[in-house]
Amino acid sequence: MKFAALSFLLLLGINAQSTNDTSKASLTWDQAYKKANELVKQMSLEQKVGIMTGNGLFGGPCVGNTAKVDGLFPSLCLQDGPMGVRGTTGVTAGVAGINAAASFDKKAIRQRGEYLGEEFRGKGANVYLGPDVNLVRSPYAGRNFETFGEDPFLSGVAGVETILGVQSKGVIAQVKHVIANEQETWRMTYSSNVGDKALNEVYLWPFEEAINADVGSIMCSYNKVNGTYACENEYILNTIVKGRLSFKGFITSDWLATHSTAKSANNGLDVEMPGPTHYGSQLLKAVKDGQVTQEKINDMALRIVSTWYKLGQDTGYPTVNMNAVNKLKDQKVNVQGDHKQYVRSLGAASTVLLKNQDHVLPLQPKKIKSIAVIGTDADNSLILGNKLCVNVPCLTGTVAMGGGSGSADYPYLVTPLEGIRNRAGKNITINHGAIDIDLIGARHKAKMSDVAIVFSNVFTMEAFDRPSINLNRNGDNLIKTVADANQNTIVVIHSPSAVLMPWIDHPNVKAVVWAGYPGQETGNSLADVLFGDVNPSGRLPYTIAKNKQDYPVQVSLIKQQLDYTEGVFVGYRYFDENNIAPLFEFGFGLSYTNFTYSNLQATTSKDGSTTLVNASVKVMNSGDVDGAEIVQAYIGFPKSAGEPPKVLRGFEKVLVQRSSSALVHFGFGLRELRVWDVSKNDWTLTRGTYTLYIGASSRDIRQSTTFSL
Ligand SMILES: *[C@@H]1O[C@H](CO)[C@@H](O)[C@H](O)[C@H]1NC(C)=O
Ligand SMILES: *[C@@H]1O[C@H](CO)[C@@H](O)[C@H](O)[C@H]1NC(C)=O
Ligand SMILES: *[C@@H]1O[C@H](CO)[C@@H](O)[C@H](O)[C@H]1NC(C)=O
Ligand SMILES: *[C@@H]1O[C@H](CO)[C@@H](O)[C@H](O)[C@H]1NC(C)=O
Ligand SMILES: *[C@@H]1O[C@H](CO)[C@@H](O)[C@H](O)[C@H]1NC(C)=O
């Protein structure tokens, strides 16, 4: 680990303790390579090729399965996906990546990684296909819910916490997808054309963090990068990932993203999935024809075997007991443990309160006799039942997860209606309106209630982008109808990222809550926030614009050349640079209390090659209730650095009791302060005056100071 990154971890006091560490202390890469060397020596060429080739789309119990080498090496089970073990029972269906990011809570994200690791291990899966650290470049992109949002720094921190959590259980994390895979339409063929500054500072950033945190594996993406498929891209895989970033583990192709044999192997692809199209016998032939050397094959095999040793999978690793292909053969092992508690608390911690007027929230049961709960998104699906809503766009029913490889089977689902009903108690009447197109019924229910909670959503899944960024299922009309009828209207949105909010200024829309895709405990997490058992502290990990035209990137249904012309100006960086006022900015979220900031101090030191800046700020809870604040640190670089006005470079979640205060520390090393110099093809420290902005969002800056480097 680099010095800057190390000191950053120390400064922030990241908790390296795991709550339930079942794995042995992991080996260093050198130790693991030494062991792997002994084992690979005993393998024939055919056996080596076998461990780098998938057995086919339905070639085993997992979504990816490699050939085993009798007595030497097992068939590796690679399994989706980022939020739970996909395609099996007895697992936890937790919060999506976008919610994990919205919590801005490193400890909670680590715990999520730990329980995911326990569940993958418990099922015998060797490789967790996650986290997804691609970025929200456009609100239309279909996989935004799997990601950690639009900011590379946030994505890097969330990715690292997830990886450390998962790998602490001896499971190999496979961070994905390298690289520039930010839309679904034409994903098998489009070319992302990215300049070097944006590539290094934005899109590669979270992958570089993952590599520095010793991630075991990386998945290359479907798309081309500057005209060459990512999985056979010499510059991306060999020059950058395995070269400059010194990645020691193995690179796997996304499923069907391999396009060649010798070219892929020579350019850095270690494992073909699901195989065996270009590797297997084709790779053997390429070796025999002299197109791929034995040394190359040895390196590929060593990468796979050493990662397995490094994670301690050589002793006591459970054998696969699930079957995602043939459910009759699934042994139905229950690995849920007590993980639902983490889902519930992270669901609440990731709920973002966007608007709250006249203290309509938190709800006060003593003052309320009736609550209208409107919208099919509040309840179970009327048509299919939510169990069937996992991989199809549901016509009705609440949305608590996205579809595709980012899904898992619900063990159960606490709907928002149940969560609210349970918490409200018997003395409050719940008037439920369950049909989105029934505006007359909705108006009636809203009119007869003290408070109206109206639900709407957007379902998205892998392989499809959103056709629009409006709410689905008549949502805007439903919300307006309810607001016209009830002056205490609370809007709850379940969506993968931004939706347009044409009703936001309606005087009766008193509160708006974004709940993301919170998973199986959705109703409980929501009720915890609505009734004030949890004081909201979730923050937007993406920008909500006033108009769709305000976003720099739409999804193109026609173009196959995706020019990343906005460069480093992604998300809030674009809105700031172009002085476009968003509806709700990155990092925004309200609380039931108020925090005041004071006493920002920054110290700089220059000791040889490393320059570090330390800062501290006092945060006081000046409201009536205890709460957590997400204190955010943005850096304003000297003009010549070519950076956006503000760039996130630190955040801390701090619990502060009412009338108390906390001192929050930040540290910035070279990693946080250098920018990519295109002409030098390297990171560089710009001389000049920097501004440190400390705030409650990217636009709510409470304290600032300058320093010179
Ligand atoms: C990729 O293309 C972009 C713009 O089209 C260019 O700036 C960049 O240097 C290219 N990168 C490589 C590695 O060719
Ligand atoms: C810790 O791991 C053990 C063994 O896998 C499991 O039985 C237990 O439920 C786990 N505890 C928690 C808190 O997850
Ligand atoms: C319900 O109302 C009754 C009568 O006013 C009261 O005694 C009881 O405590 C209330 N229950 C709850 C859960 O608030
Ligand atoms: C926060 O402070 C503002 C301004 O003093 C006040 O109007 C508001 O009611 C306070 N909010 C809370 C939740 O205490
Ligand atoms: C910042 O704090 C760390 C840890 O307390 C210390 O080692 C380092 O010297 C400090 N740097 C500056 C610039 O104050």
mmCIF file with all atom_site columns, C-alpha atoms in Angstrom, residues 224-385:
data_model
loop_
_atom_site.group_PDB
_atom_site.id
_atom_site.type_symbol
_atom_site.label_atom_id
_atom_site.label_alt_id
_atom_site.label_comp_id
_atom_site.label_asym_id
_atom_site.label_entity_id
_atom_site.label_seq_id
_atom_site.pdbx_PDB_ins_code
_atom_site.Cartn_x
_atom_site.Cartn_y
_atom_site.Cartn_z
_atom_site.occupancy
_atom_site.B_iso_or_equiv
_atom_site.pdbx_formal_charge
_atom_site.auth_seq_id
_atom_site.auth_comp_id
_atom_site.auth_asym_id
_atom_site.auth_atom_id
_atom_site.pdbx_PDB_model_num
ATOM 1   C CA . LYS A 1 224 ? -14.551 -1.431  -26.145 1.00 0.00 ? 224 LYS A CA 1
ATOM 2   C CA . VAL A 1 225 ? -12.257 1.260   -24.827 1.00 0.00 ? 225 VAL A CA 1
ATOM 3   C CA . ASN A 1 226 ? -10.963 3.568   -27.559 1.00 0.00 ? 226 ASN A CA 1
ATOM 4   C CA . GLY A 1 227 ? -11.958 0.999   -30.162 1.00 0.00 ? 227 GLY A CA 1
ATOM 5   C CA . THR A 1 228 ? -10.480 -2.140  -28.542 1.00 0.00 ? 228 THR A CA 1
ATOM 6   C CA . TYR A 1 229 ? -12.517 -4.585  -26.466 1.00 0.00 ? 229 TYR A CA 1
ATOM 7   C CA . ALA A 1 230 ? -11.747 -4.105  -22.776 1.00 0.00 ? 230 ALA A CA 1
ATOM 8   C CA . CYS A 1 231 ? -11.014 -7.828  -22.294 1.00 0.00 ? 231 CYS A CA 1
ATOM 9   C CA . GLU A 1 232 ? -8.282  -7.793  -24.940 1.00 0.00 ? 232 GLU A CA 1
ATOM 10  C CA . ASN A 1 233 ? -7.088  -4.259  -24.344 1.00 0.00 ? 233 ASN A CA 1
ATOM 11  C CA . GLU A 1 234 ? -3.326  -4.309  -23.876 1.00 0.00 ? 234 GLU A CA 1
ATOM 12  C CA . TYR A 1 235 ? -3.194  -0.718  -22.677 1.00 0.00 ? 235 TYR A CA 1
ATOM 13  C CA . ILE A 1 236 ? -5.896  -1.146  -20.026 1.00 0.00 ? 236 ILE A CA 1
ATOM 14  C CA . LEU A 1 237 ? -5.085  -4.656  -18.781 1.00 0.00 ? 237 LEU A CA 1
ATOM 15  C CA . ASN A 1 238 ? -1.338  -5.012  -19.205 1.00 0.00 ? 238 ASN A CA 1
ATOM 16  C CA . THR A 1 239 ? -0.001  -1.476  -19.207 1.00 0.00 ? 239 THR A CA 1
ATOM 17  C CA . ILE A 1 240 ? -2.253  0.035   -16.570 1.00 0.00 ? 240 ILE A CA 1
ATOM 18  C CA . VAL A 1 241 ? -3.824  -2.658  -14.370 1.00 0.00 ? 241 VAL A CA 1
ATOM 19  C CA . LYS A 1 242 ? -1.042  -5.251  -14.243 1.00 0.00 ? 242 LYS A CA 1
ATOM 20  C CA . GLY A 1 243 ? 1.733   -2.803  -15.041 1.00 0.00 ? 243 GLY A CA 1
ATOM 21  C CA . ARG A 1 244 ? 1.479   0.591   -13.422 1.00 0.00 ? 244 ARG A CA 1
ATOM 22  C CA . LEU A 1 245 ? -1.019  -0.490  -10.747 1.00 0.00 ? 245 LEU A CA 1
ATOM 23  C CA . SER A 1 246 ? 0.852   -3.754  -10.021 1.00 0.00 ? 246 SER A CA 1
ATOM 24  C CA . PHE A 1 247 ? -2.296  -5.864  -9.784  1.00 0.00 ? 247 PHE A CA 1
ATOM 25  C CA . LYS A 1 248 ? -1.290  -9.377  -8.679  1.00 0.00 ? 248 LYS A CA 1
ATOM 26  C CA . GLY A 1 249 ? -4.592  -11.271 -8.864  1.00 0.00 ? 249 GLY A CA 1
ATOM 27  C CA . PHE A 1 250 ? -6.524  -12.501 -11.906 1.00 0.00 ? 250 PHE A CA 1
ATOM 28  C CA . ILE A 1 251 ? -8.681  -10.801 -14.516 1.00 0.00 ? 251 ILE A CA 1
ATOM 29  C CA . THR A 1 252 ? -11.909 -12.507 -15.640 1.00 0.00 ? 252 THR A CA 1
ATOM 30  C CA . SER A 1 253 ? -14.016 -11.561 -18.628 1.00 0.00 ? 253 SER A CA 1
ATOM 31  C CA . ASP A 1 254 ? -17.588 -10.470 -18.108 1.00 0.00 ? 254 ASP A CA 1
ATOM 32  C CA . TRP A 1 255 ? -19.910 -13.235 -19.295 1.00 0.00 ? 255 TRP A CA 1
ATOM 33  C CA . LEU A 1 256 ? -19.410 -13.464 -23.098 1.00 0.00 ? 256 LEU A CA 1
ATOM 34  C CA . ALA A 1 257 ? -17.029 -10.489 -23.168 1.00 0.00 ? 257 ALA A CA 1
ATOM 35  C CA . THR A 1 258 ? -14.079 -12.494 -24.546 1.00 0.00 ? 258 THR A CA 1
ATOM 36  C CA . HIS A 1 259 ? -13.553 -11.981 -28.284 1.00 0.00 ? 259 HIS A CA 1
ATOM 37  C CA . SER A 1 260 ? -10.251 -13.666 -29.067 1.00 0.00 ? 260 SER A CA 1
ATOM 38  C CA . THR A 1 261 ? -7.785  -16.283 -27.875 1.00 0.00 ? 261 THR A CA 1
ATOM 39  C CA . ALA A 1 262 ? -4.129  -15.331 -28.255 1.00 0.00 ? 262 ALA A CA 1
ATOM 40  C CA . LYS A 1 263 ? -4.838  -11.610 -28.299 1.00 0.00 ? 263 LYS A CA 1
ATOM 41  C CA . SER A 1 264 ? -6.819  -11.795 -25.040 1.00 0.00 ? 264 SER A CA 1
ATOM 42  C CA . ALA A 1 265 ? -4.309  -14.012 -23.253 1.00 0.00 ? 265 ALA A CA 1
ATOM 43  C CA . ASN A 1 266 ? -1.326  -11.970 -24.358 1.00 0.00 ? 266 ASN A CA 1
ATOM 44  C CA . ASN A 1 267 ? -3.045  -8.677  -23.568 1.00 0.00 ? 267 ASN A CA 1
ATOM 45  C CA . GLY A 1 268 ? -3.944  -9.588  -19.995 1.00 0.00 ? 268 GLY A CA 1
ATOM 46  C CA . LEU A 1 269 ? -7.143  -11.658 -19.735 1.00 0.00 ? 269 LEU A CA 1
ATOM 47  C CA . ASP A 1 270 ? -6.584  -14.571 -17.344 1.00 0.00 ? 270 ASP A CA 1
ATOM 48  C CA . VAL A 1 271 ? -9.977  -16.293 -17.198 1.00 0.00 ? 271 VAL A CA 1
ATOM 49  C CA . GLU A 1 272 ? -12.666 -16.646 -19.842 1.00 0.00 ? 272 GLU A CA 1
ATOM 50  C CA . MET A 1 273 ? -16.264 -16.707 -18.610 1.00 0.00 ? 273 MET A CA 1
ATOM 51  C CA . PRO A 1 274 ? -18.552 -18.458 -19.046 1.00 0.00 ? 274 PRO A CA 1
ATOM 52  C CA . GLY A 1 275 ? -16.310 -20.311 -21.545 1.00 0.00 ? 275 GLY A CA 1
ATOM 53  C CA . PRO A 1 276 ? -15.254 -22.368 -23.289 1.00 0.00 ? 276 PRO A CA 1
ATOM 54  C CA . THR A 1 277 ? -15.356 -20.451 -26.550 1.00 0.00 ? 277 THR A CA 1
ATOM 55  C CA . HIS A 1 278 ? -11.986 -18.745 -26.946 1.00 0.00 ? 278 HIS A CA 1
ATOM 56  C CA . TYR A 1 279 ? -10.010 -20.409 -24.167 1.00 0.00 ? 279 TYR A CA 1
ATOM 57  C CA . GLY A 1 280 ? -10.096 -24.185 -23.461 1.00 0.00 ? 280 GLY A CA 1
ATOM 58  C CA . SER A 1 281 ? -9.093  -26.117 -26.582 1.00 0.00 ? 281 SER A CA 1
ATOM 59  C CA . GLN A 1 282 ? -8.558  -22.893 -28.537 1.00 0.00 ? 282 GLN A CA 1
ATOM 60  C CA . LEU A 1 283 ? -6.058  -21.654 -25.985 1.00 0.00 ? 283 LEU A CA 1
ATOM 61  C CA . LEU A 1 284 ? -4.275  -25.023 -25.969 1.00 0.00 ? 284 LEU A CA 1
ATOM 62  C CA . LYS A 1 285 ? -4.009  -24.808 -29.732 1.00 0.00 ? 285 LYS A CA 1
ATOM 63  C CA . ALA A 1 286 ? -2.682  -21.261 -29.522 1.00 0.00 ? 286 ALA A CA 1
ATOM 64  C CA . VAL A 1 287 ? 0.045   -22.439 -27.153 1.00 0.00 ? 287 VAL A CA 1
ATOM 65  C CA . LYS A 1 288 ? 0.941   -25.332 -29.420 1.00 0.00 ? 288 LYS A CA 1
ATOM 66  C CA . ASP A 1 289 ? 1.029   -22.981 -32.410 1.00 0.00 ? 289 ASP A CA 1
ATOM 67  C CA . GLY A 1 290 ? 3.379   -20.688 -30.517 1.00 0.00 ? 290 GLY A CA 1
ATOM 68  C CA . GLN A 1 291 ? 0.963   -17.744 -30.367 1.00 0.00 ? 291 GLN A CA 1
ATOM 69  C CA . VAL A 1 292 ? 0.873   -17.827 -26.564 1.00 0.00 ? 292 VAL A CA 1
ATOM 70  C CA . THR A 1 293 ? 3.978   -18.779 -24.607 1.00 0.00 ? 293 THR A CA 1
ATOM 71  C CA . GLN A 1 294 ? 4.209   -21.288 -21.760 1.00 0.00 ? 294 GLN A CA 1
ATOM 72  C CA . GLU A 1 295 ? 5.493   -18.419 -19.592 1.00 0.00 ? 295 GLU A CA 1
ATOM 73  C CA . LYS A 1 296 ? 2.294   -16.505 -20.243 1.00 0.00 ? 296 LYS A CA 1
ATOM 74  C CA . ILE A 1 297 ? 0.175   -19.534 -19.327 1.00 0.00 ? 297 ILE A CA 1
ATOM 75  C CA . ASN A 1 298 ? 2.212   -19.983 -16.150 1.00 0.00 ? 298 ASN A CA 1
ATOM 76  C CA . ASP A 1 299 ? 1.675   -16.372 -15.201 1.00 0.00 ? 299 ASP A CA 1
ATOM 77  C CA . MET A 1 300 ? -2.080  -16.703 -15.743 1.00 0.00 ? 300 MET A CA 1
ATOM 78  C CA . ALA A 1 301 ? -2.258  -19.921 -13.700 1.00 0.00 ? 301 ALA A CA 1
ATOM 79  C CA . LEU A 1 302 ? -0.116  -18.409 -10.942 1.00 0.00 ? 302 LEU A CA 1
ATOM 80  C CA . ARG A 1 303 ? -2.430  -15.450 -10.659 1.00 0.00 ? 303 ARG A CA 1
ATOM 81  C CA . ILE A 1 304 ? -5.440  -17.713 -10.118 1.00 0.00 ? 304 ILE A CA 1
ATOM 82  C CA . VAL A 1 305 ? -3.785  -20.140 -7.718  1.00 0.00 ? 305 VAL A CA 1
ATOM 83  C CA . SER A 1 306 ? -1.981  -17.482 -5.681  1.00 0.00 ? 306 SER A CA 1
ATOM 84  C CA . THR A 1 307 ? -5.192  -15.533 -5.153  1.00 0.00 ? 307 THR A CA 1
ATOM 85  C CA . TRP A 1 308 ? -6.806  -18.723 -3.865  1.00 0.00 ? 308 TRP A CA 1
ATOM 86  C CA . TYR A 1 309 ? -3.896  -19.234 -1.450  1.00 0.00 ? 309 TYR A CA 1
ATOM 87  C CA . LYS A 1 310 ? -3.852  -15.598 -0.426  1.00 0.00 ? 310 LYS A CA 1
ATOM 88  C CA . LEU A 1 311 ? -7.474  -15.770 0.675   1.00 0.00 ? 311 LEU A CA 1
ATOM 89  C CA . GLY A 1 312 ? -6.810  -19.010 2.568   1.00 0.00 ? 312 GLY A CA 1
ATOM 90  C CA . GLN A 1 313 ? -9.144  -21.089 0.425   1.00 0.00 ? 313 GLN A CA 1
ATOM 91  C CA . ASP A 1 314 ? -6.714  -24.034 0.427   1.00 0.00 ? 314 ASP A CA 1
ATOM 92  C CA . THR A 1 315 ? -7.896  -25.217 3.854   1.00 0.00 ? 315 THR A CA 1
ATOM 93  C CA . GLY A 1 316 ? -11.371 -25.638 5.269   1.00 0.00 ? 316 GLY A CA 1
ATOM 94  C CA . TYR A 1 317 ? -13.222 -23.899 2.491   1.00 0.00 ? 317 TYR A CA 1
ATOM 95  C CA . PRO A 1 318 ? -16.824 -25.118 2.274   1.00 0.00 ? 318 PRO A CA 1
ATOM 96  C CA . THR A 1 319 ? -17.725 -27.037 -0.887  1.00 0.00 ? 319 THR A CA 1
ATOM 97  C CA . VAL A 1 320 ? -20.446 -25.624 -3.117  1.00 0.00 ? 320 VAL A CA 1
ATOM 98  C CA . ASN A 1 321 ? -23.864 -26.538 -1.729  1.00 0.00 ? 321 ASN A CA 1
ATOM 99  C CA . MET A 1 322 ? -26.012 -24.254 -3.872  1.00 0.00 ? 322 MET A CA 1
ATOM 100 C CA . ASN A 1 323 ? -27.154 -24.659 -7.432  1.00 0.00 ? 323 ASN A CA 1
ATOM 101 C CA . ALA A 1 324 ? -28.165 -21.559 -9.311  1.00 0.00 ? 324 ALA A CA 1
ATOM 102 C CA . VAL A 1 325 ? -28.744 -23.550 -12.510 1.00 0.00 ? 325 VAL A CA 1
ATOM 103 C CA . ASN A 1 326 ? -30.726 -26.541 -11.259 1.00 0.00 ? 326 ASN A CA 1
ATOM 104 C CA . LYS A 1 327 ? -32.654 -25.540 -8.151  1.00 0.00 ? 327 LYS A CA 1
ATOM 105 C CA . LEU A 1 328 ? -33.601 -29.170 -7.454  1.00 0.00 ? 328 LEU A CA 1
ATOM 106 C CA . LYS A 1 329 ? -29.947 -29.778 -6.654  1.00 0.00 ? 329 LYS A CA 1
ATOM 107 C CA . ASP A 1 330 ? -29.668 -26.775 -4.329  1.00 0.00 ? 330 ASP A CA 1
ATOM 108 C CA . GLN A 1 331 ? -29.138 -28.012 -0.781  1.00 0.00 ? 331 GLN A CA 1
ATOM 109 C CA . LYS A 1 332 ? -31.032 -25.011 0.572   1.00 0.00 ? 332 LYS A CA 1
ATOM 110 C CA . VAL A 1 333 ? -28.410 -24.159 3.183   1.00 0.00 ? 333 VAL A CA 1
ATOM 111 C CA . ASN A 1 334 ? -29.505 -21.167 5.223   1.00 0.00 ? 334 ASN A CA 1
ATOM 112 C CA . VAL A 1 335 ? -26.693 -18.631 5.558   1.00 0.00 ? 335 VAL A CA 1
ATOM 113 C CA . GLN A 1 336 ? -28.719 -15.641 6.717   1.00 0.00 ? 336 GLN A CA 1
ATOM 114 C CA . GLY A 1 337 ? -27.548 -15.635 10.318  1.00 0.00 ? 337 GLY A CA 1
ATOM 115 C CA . ASP A 1 338 ? -28.632 -12.393 11.939  1.00 0.00 ? 338 ASP A CA 1
ATOM 116 C CA . HIS A 1 339 ? -27.824 -10.370 8.844   1.00 0.00 ? 339 HIS A CA 1
ATOM 117 C CA . LYS A 1 340 ? -31.273 -8.855  8.540   1.00 0.00 ? 340 LYS A CA 1
ATOM 118 C CA . GLN A 1 341 ? -30.364 -6.434  11.312  1.00 0.00 ? 341 GLN A CA 1
ATOM 119 C CA . TYR A 1 342 ? -27.646 -4.966  9.078   1.00 0.00 ? 342 TYR A CA 1
ATOM 120 C CA . VAL A 1 343 ? -30.084 -4.701  6.180   1.00 0.00 ? 343 VAL A CA 1
ATOM 121 C CA . ARG A 1 344 ? -32.643 -2.889  8.288   1.00 0.00 ? 344 ARG A CA 1
ATOM 122 C CA . SER A 1 345 ? -30.187 -0.443  9.794   1.00 0.00 ? 345 SER A CA 1
ATOM 123 C CA . LEU A 1 346 ? -28.375 0.236   6.525   1.00 0.00 ? 346 LEU A CA 1
ATOM 124 C CA . GLY A 1 347 ? -31.740 0.653   4.803   1.00 0.00 ? 347 GLY A CA 1
ATOM 125 C CA . ALA A 1 348 ? -32.618 3.373   7.309   1.00 0.00 ? 348 ALA A CA 1
ATOM 126 C CA . ALA A 1 349 ? -29.122 4.891   7.212   1.00 0.00 ? 349 ALA A CA 1
ATOM 127 C CA . SER A 1 350 ? -29.325 5.180   3.419   1.00 0.00 ? 350 SER A CA 1
ATOM 128 C CA . THR A 1 351 ? -32.745 6.813   3.318   1.00 0.00 ? 351 THR A CA 1
ATOM 129 C CA . VAL A 1 352 ? -32.363 10.387  2.106   1.00 0.00 ? 352 VAL A CA 1
ATOM 130 C CA . LEU A 1 353 ? -34.753 13.026  3.404   1.00 0.00 ? 353 LEU A CA 1
ATOM 131 C CA . LEU A 1 354 ? -34.962 15.561  0.572   1.00 0.00 ? 354 LEU A CA 1
ATOM 132 C CA . LYS A 1 355 ? -37.689 17.868  1.837   1.00 0.00 ? 355 LYS A CA 1
ATOM 133 C CA . ASN A 1 356 ? -39.383 18.305  5.216   1.00 0.00 ? 356 ASN A CA 1
ATOM 134 C CA . GLN A 1 357 ? -41.590 21.308  5.830   1.00 0.00 ? 357 GLN A CA 1
ATOM 135 C CA . ASP A 1 358 ? -43.623 22.227  8.889   1.00 0.00 ? 358 ASP A CA 1
ATOM 136 C CA . HIS A 1 359 ? -41.985 19.310  10.736  1.00 0.00 ? 359 HIS A CA 1
ATOM 137 C CA . VAL A 1 360 ? -44.379 16.902  9.027   1.00 0.00 ? 360 VAL A CA 1
ATOM 138 C CA . LEU A 1 361 ? -41.727 14.277  9.709   1.00 0.00 ? 361 LEU A CA 1
ATOM 139 C CA . PRO A 1 362 ? -41.076 12.492  11.960  1.00 0.00 ? 362 PRO A CA 1
ATOM 140 C CA . LEU A 1 363 ? -44.669 11.292  12.260  1.00 0.00 ? 363 LEU A CA 1
ATOM 141 C CA . GLN A 1 364 ? -46.057 11.654  15.754  1.00 0.00 ? 364 GLN A CA 1
ATOM 142 C CA . PRO A 1 365 ? -48.431 8.755   16.392  1.00 0.00 ? 365 PRO A CA 1
ATOM 143 C CA . LYS A 1 366 ? -50.119 10.552  19.258  1.00 0.00 ? 366 LYS A CA 1
ATOM 144 C CA . LYS A 1 367 ? -51.224 13.383  17.015  1.00 0.00 ? 367 LYS A CA 1
ATOM 145 C CA . ILE A 1 368 ? -52.316 11.281  14.047  1.00 0.00 ? 368 ILE A CA 1
ATOM 146 C CA . LYS A 1 369 ? -55.520 9.298   13.716  1.00 0.00 ? 369 LYS A CA 1
ATOM 147 C CA . SER A 1 370 ? -55.234 8.176   10.135  1.00 0.00 ? 370 SER A CA 1
ATOM 148 C CA . ILE A 1 371 ? -52.593 7.723   7.457   1.00 0.00 ? 371 ILE A CA 1
ATOM 149 C CA . ALA A 1 372 ? -53.297 7.184   3.779   1.00 0.00 ? 372 ALA A CA 1
ATOM 150 C CA . VAL A 1 373 ? -50.775 4.852   2.165   1.00 0.00 ? 373 VAL A CA 1
ATOM 151 C CA . ILE A 1 374 ? -51.143 5.260   -1.583  1.00 0.00 ? 374 ILE A CA 1
ATOM 152 C CA . GLY A 1 375 ? -49.530 3.490   -4.503  1.00 0.00 ? 375 GLY A CA 1
ATOM 153 C CA . THR A 1 376 ? -48.768 -0.067  -5.524  1.00 0.00 ? 376 THR A CA 1
ATOM 154 C CA . ASP A 1 377 ? -45.158 0.587   -4.546  1.00 0.00 ? 377 ASP A CA 1
ATOM 155 C CA . ALA A 1 378 ? -46.257 0.380   -0.907  1.00 0.00 ? 378 ALA A CA 1
ATOM 156 C CA . ASP A 1 379 ? -47.397 -3.211  -1.083  1.00 0.00 ? 379 ASP A CA 1
ATOM 157 C CA . ASN A 1 380 ? -46.811 -6.692  -2.435  1.00 0.00 ? 380 ASN A CA 1
ATOM 158 C CA . SER A 1 381 ? -47.338 -7.250  -6.110  1.00 0.00 ? 381 SER A CA 1
ATOM 159 C CA . LEU A 1 382 ? -50.988 -7.950  -6.863  1.00 0.00 ? 382 LEU A CA 1
ATOM 160 C CA . ILE A 1 383 ? -50.219 -9.944  -9.961  1.00 0.00 ? 383 ILE A CA 1
ATOM 161 C CA . LEU A 1 384 ? -47.056 -11.932 -9.582  1.00 0.00 ? 384 LEU A CA 1
ATOM 162 C CA . GLY A 1 385 ? -46.049 -11.737 -5.952  1.00 0.00 ? 385 GLY A CA 1
#
